[in-house]
Structure formats: C-alpha cells, structure tokens
GROMACS .gro file of N, CA and C in nm:
model
  456
    1ILE      N    1   0.096  -0.117   0.009
    1ILE     CA    2   0.025   0.019   0.019
    1ILE      C    3   0.085   0.107  -0.012
    2LEU      N    4   0.181   0.112   0.088
    2LEU     CA    5   0.308   0.249   0.090
    2LEU      C    6   0.336   0.259  -0.027
    3MET      N    7   0.398   0.155  -0.110
    3MET     CA    8   0.435   0.156  -0.266
    3MET      C    9   0.376   0.239  -0.351
    4VAL      N   10   0.227   0.194  -0.316
    4VAL     CA   11   0.109   0.223  -0.430
    4VAL      C   12   0.104   0.412  -0.402
    5ASP      N   13   0.101   0.417  -0.268
    5ASP     CA   14   0.090   0.567  -0.238
    5ASP      C   15   0.185   0.659  -0.301
    6ILE      N   16   0.313   0.572  -0.296
    6ILE     CA   17   0.407   0.689  -0.355
    6ILE      C   18   0.450   0.663  -0.524
    7MET      N   19   0.404   0.567  -0.548
    7MET     CA   20   0.395   0.559  -0.705
    7MET      C   21   0.308   0.654  -0.774
    8ILE      N   22   0.170   0.645  -0.731
    8ILE     CA   23   0.087   0.722  -0.783
    8ILE      C   24   0.106   0.875  -0.826
    9PRO      N   25   0.145   0.930  -0.725
    9PRO     CA   26   0.188   1.046  -0.728
    9PRO      C   27   0.304   1.085  -0.803
   10THR      N   28   0.394   0.997  -0.817
   10THR     CA   29   0.526   1.026  -0.901
   10THR      C   30   0.488   0.972  -1.040
   11VAL      N   31   0.412   0.906  -1.051
   11VAL     CA   32   0.362   0.902  -1.229
   11VAL      C   33   0.283   0.981  -1.271
   12LEU      N   34   0.224   1.043  -1.188
   12LEU     CA   35   0.114   1.197  -1.223
   12LEU      C   36   0.232   1.300  -1.263
   13VAL      N   37   0.310   1.319  -1.165
   13VAL     CA   38   0.399   1.396  -1.193
   13VAL      C   39   0.487   1.388  -1.297
   14ALA      N   40   0.532   1.265  -1.333
   14ALA     CA   41   0.575   1.190  -1.478
   14ALA      C   42   0.463   1.271  -1.584
   15ALA      N   43   0.358   1.234  -1.574
   15ALA     CA   44   0.250   1.259  -1.657
   15ALA      C   45   0.268   1.401  -1.710
   16PHE      N   46   0.257   1.492  -1.614
   16PHE     CA   47   0.269   1.650  -1.666
   16PHE      C   48   0.371   1.677  -1.697
   17ALA      N   49   0.494   1.636  -1.677
   17ALA     CA   50   0.600   1.662  -1.733
   17ALA      C   51   0.601   1.583  -1.919
   18ILE      N   52   0.557   1.498  -1.913
   18ILE     CA   53   0.528   1.445  -2.053
   18ILE      C   54   0.419   1.536  -2.122
   19ALA      N   55   0.323   1.610  -2.093
   19ALA     CA   56   0.241   1.658  -2.126
   19ALA      C   57   0.271   1.800  -2.167
   20ILE      N   58   0.374   1.872  -2.062
   20ILE     CA   59   0.421   1.951  -2.104
   20ILE      C   60   0.554   1.964  -2.217
   21ALA      N   61   0.621   1.837  -2.230
   21ALA     CA   62   0.685   1.822  -2.323
   21ALA      C   63   0.628   1.830  -2.491
   22LEU      N   64   0.531   1.741  -2.476
   22LEU     CA   65   0.443   1.733  -2.594
   22LEU      C   66   0.368   1.881  -2.622
   23MET      N   67   0.357   1.970  -2.529
   23MET     CA   68   0.262   2.063  -2.555
   23MET      C   69   0.389   2.160  -2.599
   24THR      N   70   0.512   2.150  -2.562
   24THR     CA   71   0.603   2.211  -2.629
   24THR      C   72   0.653   2.201  -2.784
   25SER      N   73   0.623   2.056  -2.829
   25SER     CA   74   0.637   2.033  -2.926
   25SER      C   75   0.555   2.062  -3.030
   26VAL      N   76   0.397   2.052  -2.982
   26VAL     CA   77   0.298   2.162  -3.065
   26VAL      C   78   0.341   2.258  -3.079
   27LEU      N   79   0.392   2.339  -2.974
   27LEU     CA   80   0.468   2.508  -2.988
   27LEU      C   81   0.543   2.512  -3.088
   28ARG      N   82   0.637   2.420  -3.117
   28ARG     CA   83   0.786   2.397  -3.163
   28ARG      C   84   0.686   2.389  -3.303
   29LYS      N   85   0.605   2.315  -3.355
   29LYS     CA   86   0.556   2.228  -3.489
   29LYS      C   87   0.417   2.310  -3.539
   30THR      N   88   0.434   2.400  -3.495
   30THR     CA   89   0.286   2.490  -3.509
   30THR      C   90   0.281   2.488  -3.643
   31ARG      N   91   0.402   2.562  -3.700
   31ARG     CA   92   0.406   2.598  -3.869
   31ARG      C   93   0.366   2.461  -3.947
   32GLU      N   94   0.424   2.364  -3.922
   32GLU     CA   95   0.416   2.255  -3.967
   32GLU      C   96   0.292   2.176  -3.971
   33ILE      N   97   0.236   2.161  -3.844
   33ILE     CA   98   0.102   2.100  -3.812
   33ILE      C   99  -0.007   2.222  -3.910
   34GLY      N  100   0.018   2.330  -3.893
   34GLY     CA  101  -0.073   2.415  -4.009
   34GLY      C  102  -0.057   2.408  -4.113
   35LEU      N  103   0.056   2.355  -4.150
   35LEU     CA  104   0.076   2.332  -4.320
   35LEU      C  105   0.000   2.150  -4.358
   36LEU      N  106   0.009   2.092  -4.242
   36LEU     CA  107  -0.050   1.948  -4.265
   36LEU      C  108  -0.207   1.989  -4.296
   37ILE      N  109  -0.264   2.094  -4.197
   37ILE     CA  110  -0.384   2.100  -4.195
   37ILE      C  111  -0.449   2.176  -4.321
   38ALA      N  112  -0.367   2.267  -4.354
   38ALA     CA  113  -0.371   2.316  -4.483
   38ALA      C  114  -0.365   2.260  -4.616
   39MET      N  115  -0.257   2.122  -4.638
   39MET     CA  116  -0.266   2.061  -4.740
   39MET      C  117  -0.399   1.943  -4.723
   40GLY      N  118  -0.483   1.984  -4.637
   40GLY     CA  119  -0.582   1.856  -4.598
   40GLY      C  120  -0.552   1.739  -4.541
   41GLY      N  121  -0.473   1.765  -4.440
   41GLY     CA  122  -0.447   1.660  -4.342
   41GLY      C  123  -0.548   1.662  -4.255
   42ASP      N  124  -0.592   1.511  -4.205
   42ASP     CA  125  -0.685   1.497  -4.083
   42ASP      C  126  -0.648   1.549  -3.990
   43ARG      N  127  -0.765   1.619  -3.912
   43ARG     CA  128  -0.758   1.648  -3.782
   43ARG      C  129  -0.727   1.548  -3.679
   44LEU      N  130  -0.766   1.417  -3.701
   44LEU     CA  131  -0.813   1.292  -3.636
   44LEU      C  132  -0.639   1.260  -3.637
   45GLY      N  133  -0.629   1.290  -3.755
   45GLY     CA  134  -0.466   1.187  -3.768
   45GLY      C  135  -0.384   1.290  -3.718
   46ILE      N  136  -0.393   1.404  -3.680
   46ILE     CA  137  -0.298   1.503  -3.635
   46ILE      C  138  -0.312   1.498  -3.461
   47SER      N  139  -0.401   1.411  -3.426
   47SER     CA  140  -0.436   1.413  -3.283
   47SER      C  141  -0.366   1.310  -3.233
   48ILE      N  142  -0.389   1.194  -3.344
   48ILE     CA  143  -0.356   1.055  -3.270
   48ILE      C  144  -0.197   1.053  -3.288
   49VAL      N  145  -0.113   1.119  -3.358
   49VAL     CA  146   0.019   1.116  -3.363
   49VAL      C  147   0.078   1.175  -3.266
   50PHE      N  148   0.020   1.288  -3.181
   50PHE     CA  149   0.033   1.320  -3.053
   50PHE      C  150   0.023   1.246  -2.947
   51CYS      N  151  -0.109   1.172  -2.970
   51CYS     CA  152  -0.114   1.059  -2.841
   51CYS      C  153  -0.016   0.927  -2.840
   52LEU      N  154  -0.007   0.926  -2.996
   52LEU     CA  155   0.109   0.809  -2.962
   52LEU      C  156   0.222   0.815  -2.951
   53GLN      N  157   0.285   0.943  -2.940
   53GLN     CA  158   0.379   1.001  -2.867
   53GLN      C  159   0.411   0.964  -2.726
   54GLY      N  160   0.260   1.035  -2.683
   54GLY     CA  161   0.285   1.012  -2.544
   54GLY      C  162   0.266   0.850  -2.498
   55PHE      N  163   0.225   0.762  -2.589
   55PHE     CA  164   0.207   0.613  -2.590
   55PHE      C  165   0.394   0.564  -2.594
   56VAL      N  166   0.415   0.616  -2.692
   56VAL     CA  167   0.576   0.563  -2.702
   56VAL      C  168   0.658   0.569  -2.592
   57ILE      N  169   0.648   0.698  -2.530
   57ILE     CA  170   0.691   0.765  -2.426
   57ILE      C  171   0.673   0.671  -2.283
   58GLY      N  172   0.545   0.668  -2.272
   58GLY     CA  173   0.506   0.552  -2.171
   58GLY      C  174   0.550   0.431  -2.179
   59VAL      N  175   0.560   0.401  -2.285
   59VAL     CA  176   0.618   0.209  -2.322
   59VAL      C  177   0.755   0.233  -2.276
   60ILE      N  178   0.862   0.313  -2.362
   60ILE     CA  179   0.978   0.307  -2.338
   60ILE      C  180   0.989   0.340  -2.142
   61GLY      N  181   0.939   0.432  -2.106
   61GLY     CA  182   0.994   0.452  -1.980
   61GLY      C  183   0.922   0.347  -1.877
   62VAL      N  184   0.825   0.243  -1.916
   62VAL     CA  185   0.808   0.141  -1.822
   62VAL      C  186   0.887   0.013  -1.845
   63LEU      N  187   0.912   0.039  -1.976
   63LEU     CA  188   1.033  -0.089  -2.010
   63LEU      C  189   1.179  -0.054  -1.905
   64ALA      N  190   1.190   0.075  -1.929
   64ALA     CA  191   1.318   0.115  -1.810
   64ALA      C  192   1.294   0.096  -1.706
   65GLY      N  193   1.201   0.127  -1.640
   65GLY     CA  194   1.139   0.102  -1.513
   65GLY      C  195   1.167  -0.055  -1.486
   66TRP      N  196   1.091  -0.091  -1.566
   66TRP     CA  197   1.092  -0.256  -1.499
   66TRP      C  198   1.238  -0.316  -1.542
   67CYS      N  199   1.332  -0.251  -1.597
   67CYS     CA  200   1.464  -0.315  -1.608
   67CYS      C  201   1.552  -0.274  -1.489
   68LEU      N  202   1.529  -0.125  -1.453
   68LEU     CA  203   1.577  -0.063  -1.347
   68LEU      C  204   1.543  -0.160  -1.215
   69ALA      N  205   1.390  -0.178  -1.189
   69ALA     CA  206   1.395  -0.256  -1.084
   69ALA      C  207   1.403  -0.387  -1.053
   70CYS      N  208   1.425  -0.453  -1.168
   70CYS     CA  209   1.456  -0.564  -1.155
   70CYS      C  210   1.598  -0.582  -1.119
   71LEU      N  211   1.732  -0.509  -1.153
   71LEU     CA  212   1.824  -0.453  -1.122
   71LEU      C  213   1.851  -0.430  -0.995
   72MET      N  214   1.786  -0.340  -0.938
   72MET     CA  215   1.746  -0.284  -0.787
   72MET      C  216   1.699  -0.432  -0.724
   73ILE      N  217   1.621  -0.498  -0.752
   73ILE     CA  218   1.591  -0.596  -0.681
   73ILE      C  219   1.700  -0.698  -0.670
   74ARG      N  220   1.753  -0.753  -0.774
   74ARG     CA  221   1.848  -0.850  -0.758
   74ARG      C  222   2.001  -0.816  -0.697
   75PHE      N  223   2.028  -0.668  -0.731
   75PHE     CA  224   2.158  -0.615  -0.663
   75PHE      C  225   2.134  -0.553  -0.530
   76ARG      N  226   2.016  -0.571  -0.465
   76ARG     CA  227   1.988  -0.479  -0.335
   76ARG      C  228   2.071  -0.504  -0.243
   77HIS      N  229   2.166  -0.659  -0.191
   77HIS     CA  230   2.233  -0.644  -0.090
   77HIS      C  231   2.350  -0.559  -0.118
   78ALA      N  232   2.409  -0.603  -0.222
   78ALA     CA  233   2.505  -0.533  -0.289
   78ALA      C  234   2.492  -0.373  -0.296
   79LEU      N  235   2.413  -0.334  -0.326
   79LEU     CA  236   2.384  -0.170  -0.329
   79LEU      C  237   2.372  -0.119  -0.177
   80MET      N  238   2.307  -0.174  -0.078
   80MET     CA  239   2.296  -0.161   0.048
   80MET      C  240   2.403  -0.172   0.122
   81ASP      N  241   2.490  -0.246   0.118
   81ASP     CA  242   2.661  -0.247   0.155
   81ASP      C  243   2.737  -0.156   0.116
   82VAL      N  244   2.738  -0.091  -0.010
   82VAL     CA  245   2.771   0.059  -0.059
   82VAL      C  246   2.704   0.152  -0.020
   83ILE      N  247   2.555   0.180  -0.004
   83ILE     CA  248   2.494   0.299   0.064
   83ILE      C  249   2.493   0.313   0.222
   84VAL      N  250   2.451   0.215   0.254
   84VAL     CA  251   2.444   0.254   0.413
   84VAL      C  252   2.572   0.295   0.445
   85PRO      N  253   2.703   0.221   0.447
   85PRO     CA  254   2.822   0.317   0.533
   85PRO      C  255   2.843   0.462   0.482
   86ILE      N  256   2.786   0.445   0.378
   86ILE     CA  257   2.825   0.614   0.353
   86ILE      C  258   2.740   0.696   0.399
   87PHE      N  259   2.623   0.654   0.474
   87PHE     CA  260   2.549   0.738   0.559
   87PHE      C  261   2.523   0.738   0.722
   88SER      N  262   2.581   0.613   0.735
   88SER     CA  263   2.604   0.595   0.899
   88SER      C  264   2.658   0.461   0.905
   89ASP      N  265   2.726   0.488   0.979
   89ASP     CA  266   2.849   0.369   1.034
   89ASP      C  267   2.790   0.271   1.158
   90GLN      N  268   2.696   0.318   1.217
   90GLN     CA  269   2.598   0.251   1.329
   90GLN      C  270   2.501   0.158   1.249
   91MET      N  271   2.480   0.210   1.154
   91MET     CA  272   2.338   0.131   1.077
   91MET      C  273   2.339   0.013   1.062
   92THR      N  274   2.455  -0.029   0.983
   92THR     CA  275   2.463  -0.182   0.960
   92THR      C  276   2.435  -0.277   1.111
   93ASP      N  277   2.476  -0.207   1.236
   93ASP     CA  278   2.476  -0.288   1.352
   93ASP      C  279   2.306  -0.283   1.406
   94SER      N  280   2.260  -0.214   1.319
   94SER     CA  281   2.089  -0.169   1.365
   94SER      C  282   2.008  -0.293   1.343
   95PRO      N  283   1.925  -0.305   1.440
   95PRO     CA  284   1.826  -0.394   1.427
   95PRO      C  285   1.717  -0.398   1.277
   96TYR      N  286   1.689  -0.254   1.276
   96TYR     CA  287   1.609  -0.226   1.135
   96TYR      C  288   1.681  -0.284   1.026
   97TYR      N  289   1.814  -0.249   0.988
   97TYR     CA  290   1.892  -0.277   0.884
   97TYR      C  291   1.882  -0.425   0.872
   98GLN      N  292   1.914  -0.510   1.005
   98GLN     CA  293   1.925  -0.636   0.967
   98GLN      C  294   1.793  -0.680   0.922
   99HIS      N  295   1.720  -0.649   0.986
   99HIS     CA  296   1.521  -0.704   0.950
   99HIS      C  297   1.550  -0.653   0.778
  100PHE      N  298   1.548  -0.567   0.758
  100PHE     CA  299   1.533  -0.497   0.623
  100PHE      C  300   1.637  -0.594   0.518
  101SER      N  301   1.742  -0.625   0.557
  101SER     CA  302   1.842  -0.742   0.466
  101SER      C  303   1.763  -0.854   0.482
  102ALA      N  304   1.691  -0.898   0.568
  102ALA     CA  305   1.659  -1.037   0.600
  102ALA      C  306   1.529  -1.053   0.497
  103VAL      N  307   1.441  -0.976   0.488
  103VAL     CA  308   1.301  -0.975   0.372
  103VAL      C  309   1.374  -1.011   0.265
  104LYS      N  310   1.271  -1.101   0.191
  104LYS     CA  311   1.274  -1.155   0.099
  104LYS      C  312   1.210  -1.113  -0.011
  105VAL      N  313   1.287  -1.043  -0.116
  105VAL     CA  314   1.212  -0.978  -0.220
  105VAL      C  315   1.206  -1.082  -0.363
  106SER      N  316   1.093  -1.057  -0.416
  106SER     CA  317   1.134  -1.164  -0.539
  106SER      C  318   1.095  -1.110  -0.658
  107LEU      N  319   1.185  -1.147  -0.766
  107LEU     CA  320   1.179  -1.092  -0.892
  107LEU      C  321   1.052  -1.128  -0.925
  108PRO      N  322   1.006  -1.048  -1.058
  108PRO     CA  323   0.872  -1.044  -1.113
  108PRO      C  324   0.833  -1.222  -1.189
  109TRP      N  325   0.911  -1.260  -1.231
  109TRP     CA  326   0.937  -1.425  -1.275
  109TRP      C  327   0.938  -1.502  -1.160
  110GLU      N  328   0.962  -1.474  -1.040
  110GLU     CA  329   0.970  -1.578  -0.922
  110GLU      C  330   0.844  -1.586  -0.820
  111SER      N  331   0.765  -1.459  -0.871
  111SER     CA  332   0.632  -1.458  -0.788
  111SER      C  333   0.530  -1.407  -0.856
  112TRP      N  334   0.411  -1.489  -0.895
  112TRP     CA  335   0.289  -1.437  -0.943
  112TRP      C  336   0.230  -1.325  -0.914
  113ASP      N  337   0.249  -1.272  -0.796
  113ASP     CA  338   0.213  -1.165  -0.690
  113ASP      C  339   0.294  -1.034  -0.773
  114ILE      N  340   0.412  -1.043  -0.733
  114ILE     CA  341   0.519  -0.951  -0.817
  114ILE      C  342   0.478  -0.935  -0.949
  115ALA      N  343   0.454  -0.997  -1.039
  115ALA     CA  344   0.441  -0.980  -1.157
  115ALA      C  345   0.292  -0.943  -1.175
  116VAL      N  346   0.204  -1.006  -1.137
  116VAL     CA  347   0.075  -0.887  -1.155
  116VAL      C  348   0.112  -0.750  -1.076
  117THR      N  349   0.189  -0.729  -1.009
  117THR     CA  350   0.212  -0.574  -0.936
  117THR      C  351   0.296  -0.511  -1.035
  118PHE      N  352   0.362  -0.564  -1.094
  118PHE     CA  353   0.464  -0.494  -1.205
  118PHE      C  354   0.355  -0.484  -1.322
  119PHE      N  355   0.322  -0.556  -1.356
  119PHE     CA  356   0.195  -0.546  -1.479
  119PHE      C  357   0.141  -0.433  -1.500
  120TRP      N  358   0.061  -0.416  -1.350
  120TRP     CA  359  -0.053  -0.306  -1.333
  120TRP      C  360   0.010  -0.167  -1.344
  121ALA      N  361   0.166  -0.181  -1.271
  121ALA     CA  362   0.203  -0.054  -1.229
  121ALA      C  363   0.273  -0.009  -1.394
  122GLY      N  364   0.292  -0.079  -1.462
  122GLY     CA  365   0.313  -0.068  -1.616
  122GLY      C  366   0.217  -0.032  -1.704
  123LEU      N  367   0.073  -0.072  -1.660
  123LEU     CA  368  -0.003  -0.052  -1.718
  123LEU      C  369  -0.064   0.078  -1.729
  124PHE      N  370  -0.065   0.117  -1.579
  124PHE     CA  371  -0.120   0.237  -1.530
  124PHE      C  372   0.002   0.364  -1.616
  125GLY      N  373   0.137   0.323  -1.587
  125GLY     CA  374   0.223   0.433  -1.638
  125GLY      C  375   0.201   0.448  -1.788
  126VAL      N  376   0.170   0.369  -1.879
  126VAL     CA  377   0.160   0.369  -2.015
  126VAL      C  378   0.008   0.429  -2.040
  127VAL      N  379  -0.075   0.434  -1.924
  127VAL     CA  380  -0.230   0.480  -1.982
  127VAL      C  381  -0.205   0.613  -1.931
  128ILE      N  382  -0.143   0.640  -1.824
  128ILE     CA  383  -0.129   0.795  -1.769
  128ILE      C  384  -0.054   0.865  -1.882
  129SER      N  385   0.026   0.807  -1.955
  129SER     CA  386   0.139   0.885  -2.034
  129SER      C  387   0.061   0.898  -2.151
  130THR      N  388  -0.014   0.806  -2.190
  130THR     CA  389  -0.107   0.815  -2.320
  130THR      C  390  -0.200   0.928  -2.306
  131LEU      N  391  -0.284   0.936  -2.180
  131LEU     CA  392  -0.369   1.060  -2.152
  131LEU      C  393  -0.319   1.206  -2.147
  132ALA      N  394  -0.143   1.202  -2.109
  132ALA     CA  395  -0.112   1.299  -2.110
  132ALA      C  396  -0.082   1.364  -2.238
  133GLY      N  397  -0.116   1.267  -2.326
  133GLY     CA  398  -0.088   1.373  -2.481
  133GLY      C  399  -0.208   1.345  -2.562
  134LEU      N  400  -0.294   1.378  -2.465
  134LEU     CA  401  -0.436   1.444  -2.496
  134LEU      C  402  -0.468   1.550  -2.501
  135LEU      N  403  -0.422   1.625  -2.407
  135LEU     CA  404  -0.437   1.792  -2.435
  135LEU      C  405  -0.339   1.877  -2.553
  136PRO      N  406  -0.209   1.843  -2.535
  136PRO     CA  407  -0.128   1.865  -2.669
  136PRO      C  408  -0.208   1.820  -2.803
  137ALA      N  409  -0.262   1.687  -2.801
  137ALA     CA  410  -0.297   1.649  -2.937
  137ALA      C  411  -0.453   1.693  -2.955
  138TRP      N  412  -0.494   1.744  -2.836
  138TRP     CA  413  -0.662   1.832  -2.858
  138TRP      C  414  -0.607   2.016  -2.922
  139LYS      N  415  -0.506   2.022  -2.863
  139LYS     CA  416  -0.445   2.157  -2.928
  139LYS      C  417  -0.382   2.137  -3.060
  140ALA      N  418  -0.313   2.070  -3.087
  140ALA     CA  419  -0.275   2.037  -3.236
  140ALA      C  420  -0.353   2.023  -3.345
  141SER      N  421  -0.479   1.937  -3.296
  141SER     CA  422  -0.600   1.951  -3.375
  141SER      C  423  -0.692   2.063  -3.412
  142ARG      N  424  -0.648   2.175  -3.313
  142ARG     CA  425  -0.759   2.290  -3.282
  142ARG      C  426  -0.720   2.403  -3.374
  143LEU      N  427  -0.579   2.352  -3.420
  143LEU     CA  428  -0.511   2.506  -3.481
  143LEU      C  429  -0.545   2.515  -3.640
  144LYS      N  430  -0.569   2.651  -3.631
  144LYS     CA  431  -0.650   2.660  -3.758
  144LYS      C  432  -0.507   2.723  -3.869
  145PRO      N  433  -0.532   2.673  -3.988
  145PRO     CA  434  -0.411   2.652  -4.085
  145PRO      C  435  -0.325   2.826  -4.106
  146ALA      N  436  -0.449   2.940  -4.113
  146ALA     CA  437  -0.365   3.044  -4.125
  146ALA      C  438  -0.304   3.105  -4.017
  147GLU      N  439  -0.359   3.092  -3.918
  147GLU     CA  440  -0.297   3.104  -3.771
  147GLU      C  441  -0.146   3.105  -3.760
  148ALA      N  442  -0.157   2.913  -3.798
  148ALA     CA  443  -0.072   2.861  -3.782
  148ALA      C  444   0.063   2.886  -3.867
  149LEU      N  445   0.040   2.923  -3.966
  149LEU     CA  446   0.149   2.954  -4.103
  149LEU      C  447   0.194   3.111  -4.078
  150ARG      N  448   0.107   3.187  -4.009
  150ARG     CA  449   0.114   3.339  -3.999
  150ARG      C  450   0.206   3.315  -3.843
  151SER      N  451   0.206   3.256  -3.784
  151SER     CA  452   0.273   3.275  -3.633
  151SER      C  453   0.440   3.282  -3.629
  152GLU      N  454   0.477   3.262  -3.736
  152GLU     CA  455   0.653   3.258  -3.739
  152GLU      C  456   0.668   3.355  -3.828
   0.00000   0.00000   0.00000
C-alpha cells in the first residue's frame, strides 16, 4: 500500500512532464501542423500522432522502469552494502537494517503477485502517459492553418 501511495503521485508528476514536453512540441511545430492541415491533413490523424507520442514515451519509460526495478531487486544487498556505510556507520549494526536485509524480495518471474504488480504498474504508467498526450493532441488538432502559418 505504501509503494502504491508513493508510485501514483510519481507517475502523475511524470505525466505532467510528458504533457509539457508534448505541448512544447506542438508549439515548436505549429507551422508544420498548420501546413499539414492546410494541405488537407486529417485533424484526427494529427491528434493521433501526439497521443501516440505519449504512448511511446510511456512504453519506453515502463520498460526502463521494469529493467531498473529488476536490477535493484537483484543487486539489493550489494547496493545496500555500498549505500548504508556512506550515511551511517552504526546503521549496519541496527536491528532495523538487519530486518530489512533479511526480507525476501522476489523478482517478477519468481512470484505471481510481484508479476501482477509489475504488470498493473506498467499499464498504469502507459495509460497515464497516453492520456497526458490528449491535451497537446487536442491543441494541435484545433490549430487554424492561417494562424499557424502566420505564427512565425
């Protein structure tokens, strides 16, 4: 539950970053979008392009996140042996650290529950990043060709 409480705001902040990046892309390509519309380009097609950009960003982000999560799980003890002494010499003798080290964490292919959690987290990330592309897609599809071509 705690991980979900941490993950949801993190994904939402990332979605805002994706939306801002796509909105910047729309603003930079105003002239090209206007030219496409003036030449008879379909407004729905232009919208789909920006939604697909959000989808691709989401898929790449989820795959990178899954790989990094698996690496962190796999090398958890080695990472803790490096990180903990940097922050505290007494922490390695602490019962909290000993308890944390003893907790078994499975990789996704070792536990059905972990695999399902990885899947739902990834699906949530992809859906949110795709939805983050809706506002820029809507803005791009609403551009008027004359105003867009005059903008630069």
